[in-house]
Coordinates of C-alpha atoms in Angstrom, one line a residue:
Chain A
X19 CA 52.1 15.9 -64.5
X20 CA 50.2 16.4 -61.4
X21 CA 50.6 14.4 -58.4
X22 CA 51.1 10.3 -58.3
X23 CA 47.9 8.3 -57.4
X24 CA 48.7 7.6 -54.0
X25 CA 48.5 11.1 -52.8
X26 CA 45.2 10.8 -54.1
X27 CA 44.2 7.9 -52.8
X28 CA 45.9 9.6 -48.9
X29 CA 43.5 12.5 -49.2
X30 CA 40.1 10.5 -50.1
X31 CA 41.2 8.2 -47.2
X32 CA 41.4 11.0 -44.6
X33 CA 38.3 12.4 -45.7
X34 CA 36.6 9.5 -45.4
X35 CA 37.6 9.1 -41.8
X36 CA 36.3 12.1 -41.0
X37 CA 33.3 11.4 -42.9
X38 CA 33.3 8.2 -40.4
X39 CA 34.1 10.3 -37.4
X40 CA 31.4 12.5 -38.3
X41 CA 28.7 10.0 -38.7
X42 CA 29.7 7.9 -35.5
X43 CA 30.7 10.7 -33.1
X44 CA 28.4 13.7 -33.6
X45 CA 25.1 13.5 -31.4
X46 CA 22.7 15.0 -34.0
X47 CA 21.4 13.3 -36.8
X48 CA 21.9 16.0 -39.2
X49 CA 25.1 16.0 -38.8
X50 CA 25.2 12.2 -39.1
X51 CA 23.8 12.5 -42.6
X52 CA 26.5 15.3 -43.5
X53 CA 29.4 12.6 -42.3
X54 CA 27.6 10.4 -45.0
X55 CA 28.1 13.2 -47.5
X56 CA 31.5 13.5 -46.5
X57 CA 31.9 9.7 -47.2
X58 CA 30.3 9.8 -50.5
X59 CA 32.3 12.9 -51.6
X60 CA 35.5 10.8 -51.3
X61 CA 34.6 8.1 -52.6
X62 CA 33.8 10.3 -56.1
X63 CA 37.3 12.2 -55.4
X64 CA 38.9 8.5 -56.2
X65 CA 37.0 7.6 -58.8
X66 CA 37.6 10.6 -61.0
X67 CA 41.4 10.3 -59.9
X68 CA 41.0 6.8 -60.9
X69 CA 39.4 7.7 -64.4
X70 CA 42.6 9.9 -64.7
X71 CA 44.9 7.5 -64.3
X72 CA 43.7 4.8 -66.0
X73 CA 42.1 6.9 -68.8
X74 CA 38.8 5.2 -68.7
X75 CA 35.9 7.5 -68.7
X76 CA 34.1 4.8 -66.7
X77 CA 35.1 6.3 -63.4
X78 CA 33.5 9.5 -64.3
X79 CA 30.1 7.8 -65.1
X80 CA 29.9 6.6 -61.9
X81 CA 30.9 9.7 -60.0
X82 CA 27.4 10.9 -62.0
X83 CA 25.5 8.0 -60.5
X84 CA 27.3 8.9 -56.8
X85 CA 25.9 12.2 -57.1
X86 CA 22.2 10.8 -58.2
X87 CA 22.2 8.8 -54.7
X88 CA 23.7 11.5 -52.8
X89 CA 20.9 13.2 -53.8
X90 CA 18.4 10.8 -53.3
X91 CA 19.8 9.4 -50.0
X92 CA 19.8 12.8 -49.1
X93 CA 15.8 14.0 -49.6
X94 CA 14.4 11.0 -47.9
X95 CA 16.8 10.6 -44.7
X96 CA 15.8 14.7 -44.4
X97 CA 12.3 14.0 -44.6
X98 CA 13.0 11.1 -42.3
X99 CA 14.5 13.5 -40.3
X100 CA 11.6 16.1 -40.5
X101 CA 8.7 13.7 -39.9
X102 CA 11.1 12.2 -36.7
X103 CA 11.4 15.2 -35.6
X104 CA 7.9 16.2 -35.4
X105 CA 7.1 13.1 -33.6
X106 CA 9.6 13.4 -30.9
X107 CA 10.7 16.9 -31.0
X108 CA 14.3 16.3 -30.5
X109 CA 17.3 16.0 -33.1
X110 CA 19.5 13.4 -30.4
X111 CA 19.4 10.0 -32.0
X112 CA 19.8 8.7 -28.4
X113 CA 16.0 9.8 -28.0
X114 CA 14.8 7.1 -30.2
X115 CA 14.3 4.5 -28.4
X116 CA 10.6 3.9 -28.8
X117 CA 11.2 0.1 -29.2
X118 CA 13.2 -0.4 -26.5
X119 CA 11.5 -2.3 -23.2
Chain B
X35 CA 57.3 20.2 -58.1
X36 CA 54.8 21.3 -61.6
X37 CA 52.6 24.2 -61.1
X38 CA 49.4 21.5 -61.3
X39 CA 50.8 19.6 -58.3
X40 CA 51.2 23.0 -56.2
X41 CA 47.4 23.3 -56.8
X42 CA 46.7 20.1 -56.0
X43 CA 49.1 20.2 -52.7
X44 CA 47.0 24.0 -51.8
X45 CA 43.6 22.4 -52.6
X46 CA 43.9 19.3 -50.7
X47 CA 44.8 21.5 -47.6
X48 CA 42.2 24.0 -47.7
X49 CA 39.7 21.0 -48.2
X50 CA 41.4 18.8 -44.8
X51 CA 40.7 22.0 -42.8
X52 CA 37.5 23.2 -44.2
X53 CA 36.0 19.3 -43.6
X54 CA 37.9 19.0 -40.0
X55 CA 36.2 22.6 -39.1
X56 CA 33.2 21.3 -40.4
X57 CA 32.9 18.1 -38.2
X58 CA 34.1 19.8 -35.3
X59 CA 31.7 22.9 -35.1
X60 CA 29.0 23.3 -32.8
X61 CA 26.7 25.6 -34.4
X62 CA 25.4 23.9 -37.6
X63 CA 25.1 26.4 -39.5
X64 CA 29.0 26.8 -39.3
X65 CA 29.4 23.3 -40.1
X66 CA 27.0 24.0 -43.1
X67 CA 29.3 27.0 -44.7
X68 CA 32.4 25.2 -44.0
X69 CA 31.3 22.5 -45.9
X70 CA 30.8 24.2 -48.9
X71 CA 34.1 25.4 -48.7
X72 CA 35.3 22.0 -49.1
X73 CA 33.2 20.7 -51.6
X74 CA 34.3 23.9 -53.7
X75 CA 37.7 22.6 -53.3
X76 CA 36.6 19.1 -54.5
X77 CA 35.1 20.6 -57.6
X78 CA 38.4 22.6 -58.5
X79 CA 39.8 19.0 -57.7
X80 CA 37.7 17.3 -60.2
X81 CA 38.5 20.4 -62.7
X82 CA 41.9 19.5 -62.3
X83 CA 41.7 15.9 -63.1
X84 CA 40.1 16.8 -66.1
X85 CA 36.4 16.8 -65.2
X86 CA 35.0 20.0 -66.3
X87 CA 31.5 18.7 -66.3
X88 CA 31.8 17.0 -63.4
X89 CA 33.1 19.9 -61.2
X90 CA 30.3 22.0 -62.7
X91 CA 27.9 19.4 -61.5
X92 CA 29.6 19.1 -58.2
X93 CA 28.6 22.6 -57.5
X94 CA 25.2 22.5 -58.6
X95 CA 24.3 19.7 -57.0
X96 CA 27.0 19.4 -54.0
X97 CA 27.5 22.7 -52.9
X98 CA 24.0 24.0 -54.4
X99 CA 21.2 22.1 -54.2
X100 CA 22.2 20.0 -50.8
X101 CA 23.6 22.1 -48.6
X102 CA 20.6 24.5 -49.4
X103 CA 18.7 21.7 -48.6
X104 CA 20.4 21.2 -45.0
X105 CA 20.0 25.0 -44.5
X106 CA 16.2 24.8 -45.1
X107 CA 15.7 22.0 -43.0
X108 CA 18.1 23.2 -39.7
X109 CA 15.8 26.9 -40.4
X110 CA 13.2 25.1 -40.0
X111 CA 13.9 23.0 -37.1
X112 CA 14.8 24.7 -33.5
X113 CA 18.2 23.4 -33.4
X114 CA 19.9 23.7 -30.5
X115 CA 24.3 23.4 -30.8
X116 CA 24.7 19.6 -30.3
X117 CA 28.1 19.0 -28.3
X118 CA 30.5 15.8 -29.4
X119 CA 29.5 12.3 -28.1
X120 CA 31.3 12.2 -24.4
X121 CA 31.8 8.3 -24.9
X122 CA 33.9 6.0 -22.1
X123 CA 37.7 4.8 -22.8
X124 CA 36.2 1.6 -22.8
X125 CA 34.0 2.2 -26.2
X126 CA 37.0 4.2 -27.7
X127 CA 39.8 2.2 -27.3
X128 CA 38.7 -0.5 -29.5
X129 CA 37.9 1.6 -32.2
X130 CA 40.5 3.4 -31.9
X131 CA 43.2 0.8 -31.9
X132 CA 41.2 -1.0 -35.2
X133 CA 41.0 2.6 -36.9
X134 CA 45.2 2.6 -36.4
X135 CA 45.5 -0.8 -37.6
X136 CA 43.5 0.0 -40.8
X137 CA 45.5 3.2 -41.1
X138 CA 49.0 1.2 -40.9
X139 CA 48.1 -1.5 -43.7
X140 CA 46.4 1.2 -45.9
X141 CA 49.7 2.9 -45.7
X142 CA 51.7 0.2 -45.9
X143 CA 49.7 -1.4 -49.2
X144 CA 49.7 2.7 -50.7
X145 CA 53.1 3.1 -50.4
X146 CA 54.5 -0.6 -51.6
X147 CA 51.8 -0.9 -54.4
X148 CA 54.6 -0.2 -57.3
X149 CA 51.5 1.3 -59.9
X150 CA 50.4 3.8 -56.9
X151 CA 53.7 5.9 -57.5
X152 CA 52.5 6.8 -61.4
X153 CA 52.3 10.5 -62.0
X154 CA 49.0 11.1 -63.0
X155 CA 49.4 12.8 -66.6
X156 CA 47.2 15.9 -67.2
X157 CA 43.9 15.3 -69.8
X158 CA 40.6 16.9 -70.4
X159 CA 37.6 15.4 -71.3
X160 CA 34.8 17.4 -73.1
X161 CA 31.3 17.5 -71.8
X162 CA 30.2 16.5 -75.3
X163 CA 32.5 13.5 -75.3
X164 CA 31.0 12.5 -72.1
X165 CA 27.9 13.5 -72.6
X166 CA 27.9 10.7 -75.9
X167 CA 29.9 8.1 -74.1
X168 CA 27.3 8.8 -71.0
X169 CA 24.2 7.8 -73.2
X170 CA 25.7 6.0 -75.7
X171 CA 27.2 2.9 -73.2
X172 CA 25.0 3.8 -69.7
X173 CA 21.7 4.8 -71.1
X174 CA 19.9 1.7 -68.8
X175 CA 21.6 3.0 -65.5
X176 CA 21.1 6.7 -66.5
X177 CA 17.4 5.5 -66.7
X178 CA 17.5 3.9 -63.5
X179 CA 19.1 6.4 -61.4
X180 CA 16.4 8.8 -62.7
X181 CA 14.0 6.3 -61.6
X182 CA 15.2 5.9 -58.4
X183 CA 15.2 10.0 -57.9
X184 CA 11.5 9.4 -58.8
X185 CA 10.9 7.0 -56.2
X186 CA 12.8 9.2 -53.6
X187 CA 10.5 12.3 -54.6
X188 CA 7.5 10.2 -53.7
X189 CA 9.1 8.6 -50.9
X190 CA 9.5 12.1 -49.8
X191 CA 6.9 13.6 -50.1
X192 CA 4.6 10.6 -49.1
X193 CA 6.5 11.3 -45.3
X194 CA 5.5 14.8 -45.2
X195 CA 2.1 14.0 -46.1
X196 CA 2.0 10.8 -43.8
X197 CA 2.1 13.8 -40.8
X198 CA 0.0 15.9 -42.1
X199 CA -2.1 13.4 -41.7
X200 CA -1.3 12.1 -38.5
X201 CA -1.6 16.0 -37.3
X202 CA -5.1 16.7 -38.6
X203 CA -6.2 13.4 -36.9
X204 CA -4.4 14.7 -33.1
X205 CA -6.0 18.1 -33.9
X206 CA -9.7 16.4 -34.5
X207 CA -9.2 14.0 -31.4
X208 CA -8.5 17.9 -29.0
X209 CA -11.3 19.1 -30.8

């Protein structure tokens, strides 16, 4: 007997608002990549929860393939972020506005 | 109240403050610590629903591999403390009022969903068990995530090389 779903479900939701909040709010793009980690963290707390509940291992299977992207997602946007970086010296995504006329 | 639900109550709170701290901090390095903190707590979460493996992996990879990751890169960046976005009421105050109304109906369908009151029983599953279900049923996907790590390592490392480059070309054009 732990706790019912919902409470779950509560806690993966605020965390994923801060994920959001993170992502949209903070004026660095390391940080906006961290409010995506946030986000996908959540999303694996449910699915476990989920897995538990309905006692399908499925859930679990994919909180496996949610870690393989984070990781993934994760080297590329920081190499994105490296080589960005290097071109423009600055971390503000407000800098980037090469295409704009 | 059952001992396991205490736990759960204790974790979720330690892992709401250490993620708000997180978001919130200037210094990134802060926000770096704190959120290891939290994805501890999410891998004593996924112990407690049962997920041994899982929470193992959670720390290895989570709490491990990216955060060292985001260390490395802000050390090797000079990153000066980033303040919050200073945005207008006029850019907030949509948001904000669509952020309440999602939090009212996700509330509202949570709490009147009759299958969202179930207590979740406690179970364990063995690595070995998932391990066999893992490669027995998902071998293709397991094959295509490690695929797509592949194409992210060259992906990767075809950007760092892609300055280098582009470097060695400025340094030839001062020379």
């Amino acid at each position: 007997m732990i706790v019912p779903y919902s409470h779950i479900l509560m806690l993966a939701g605020i965390l994923f608002a801060m994920g959001v909040f993170c992502a949209v709010a903070r004026r660095n793009l390391i940080m906006m990549l961290i409010g995506v980690e946030i986000m996908l963290n959540a999303a694996g707390l449910v699915f476990v929860a989920a897995a538990l509940r309905w006692q399908q291992l499925e859930g679990q299977v994919f909180v496996l393939f949610i870690f393989a992207i984070a990781a993934a997602e994760v080297s590329v946007g920081l190499a994105l972020i490296v080589y960005a970086y290097r071109r423009t010296g600055s971390l503000d995504p407000e800098t980037y506005n090469i295409l704009k006329w | 109240m059952t001992i396991y639900a205490a736990i759960f109550y204790i974790l979720a709170g330690v892992i709401l403050v250490a993620t708000g701290l997180a978001i919130t901090r200037r210094n990134l390095v802060h926000s770096i610590v704190y959120l290891v903190i939290s994805f501890f707590g999410s891998a004593m979460l996924y112990y407690l629903f049962g997920a041994p493996l899982l929470a193992a992996l959670e720390i290895i990879i989570y709490a491990g591999a990216i955060m060292v990751l985001f260390l490395f890169i802000i050390m090797m960046l000079r990153v000066e403390p980033s303040a919050l976005r200073k945005p207008t009421l006029r850019q907030w105050l949509p948001a904000g009022v669509l952020g309440l109304i999602y939090i009212a109906v996700a509330i509202l369908v949570v709490t009147t969903d009759p299958g969202s009151q179930t207590i979740l029983e406690t179970a364990l599953v063995r690595p070995r068990v998932f391990g066999r279900f893992l490669f027995q049923r998902y071998w293709l996907s397991v094959e295509i995530v490690s695929f797509l790590l592949l194409i992210a390592l060259i992906g990767a490392l075809y950007l760092g090389k892609a300055f280098a480059k582009e470097s060695g070309d400025q340094k030839e054009d001062q020379a």
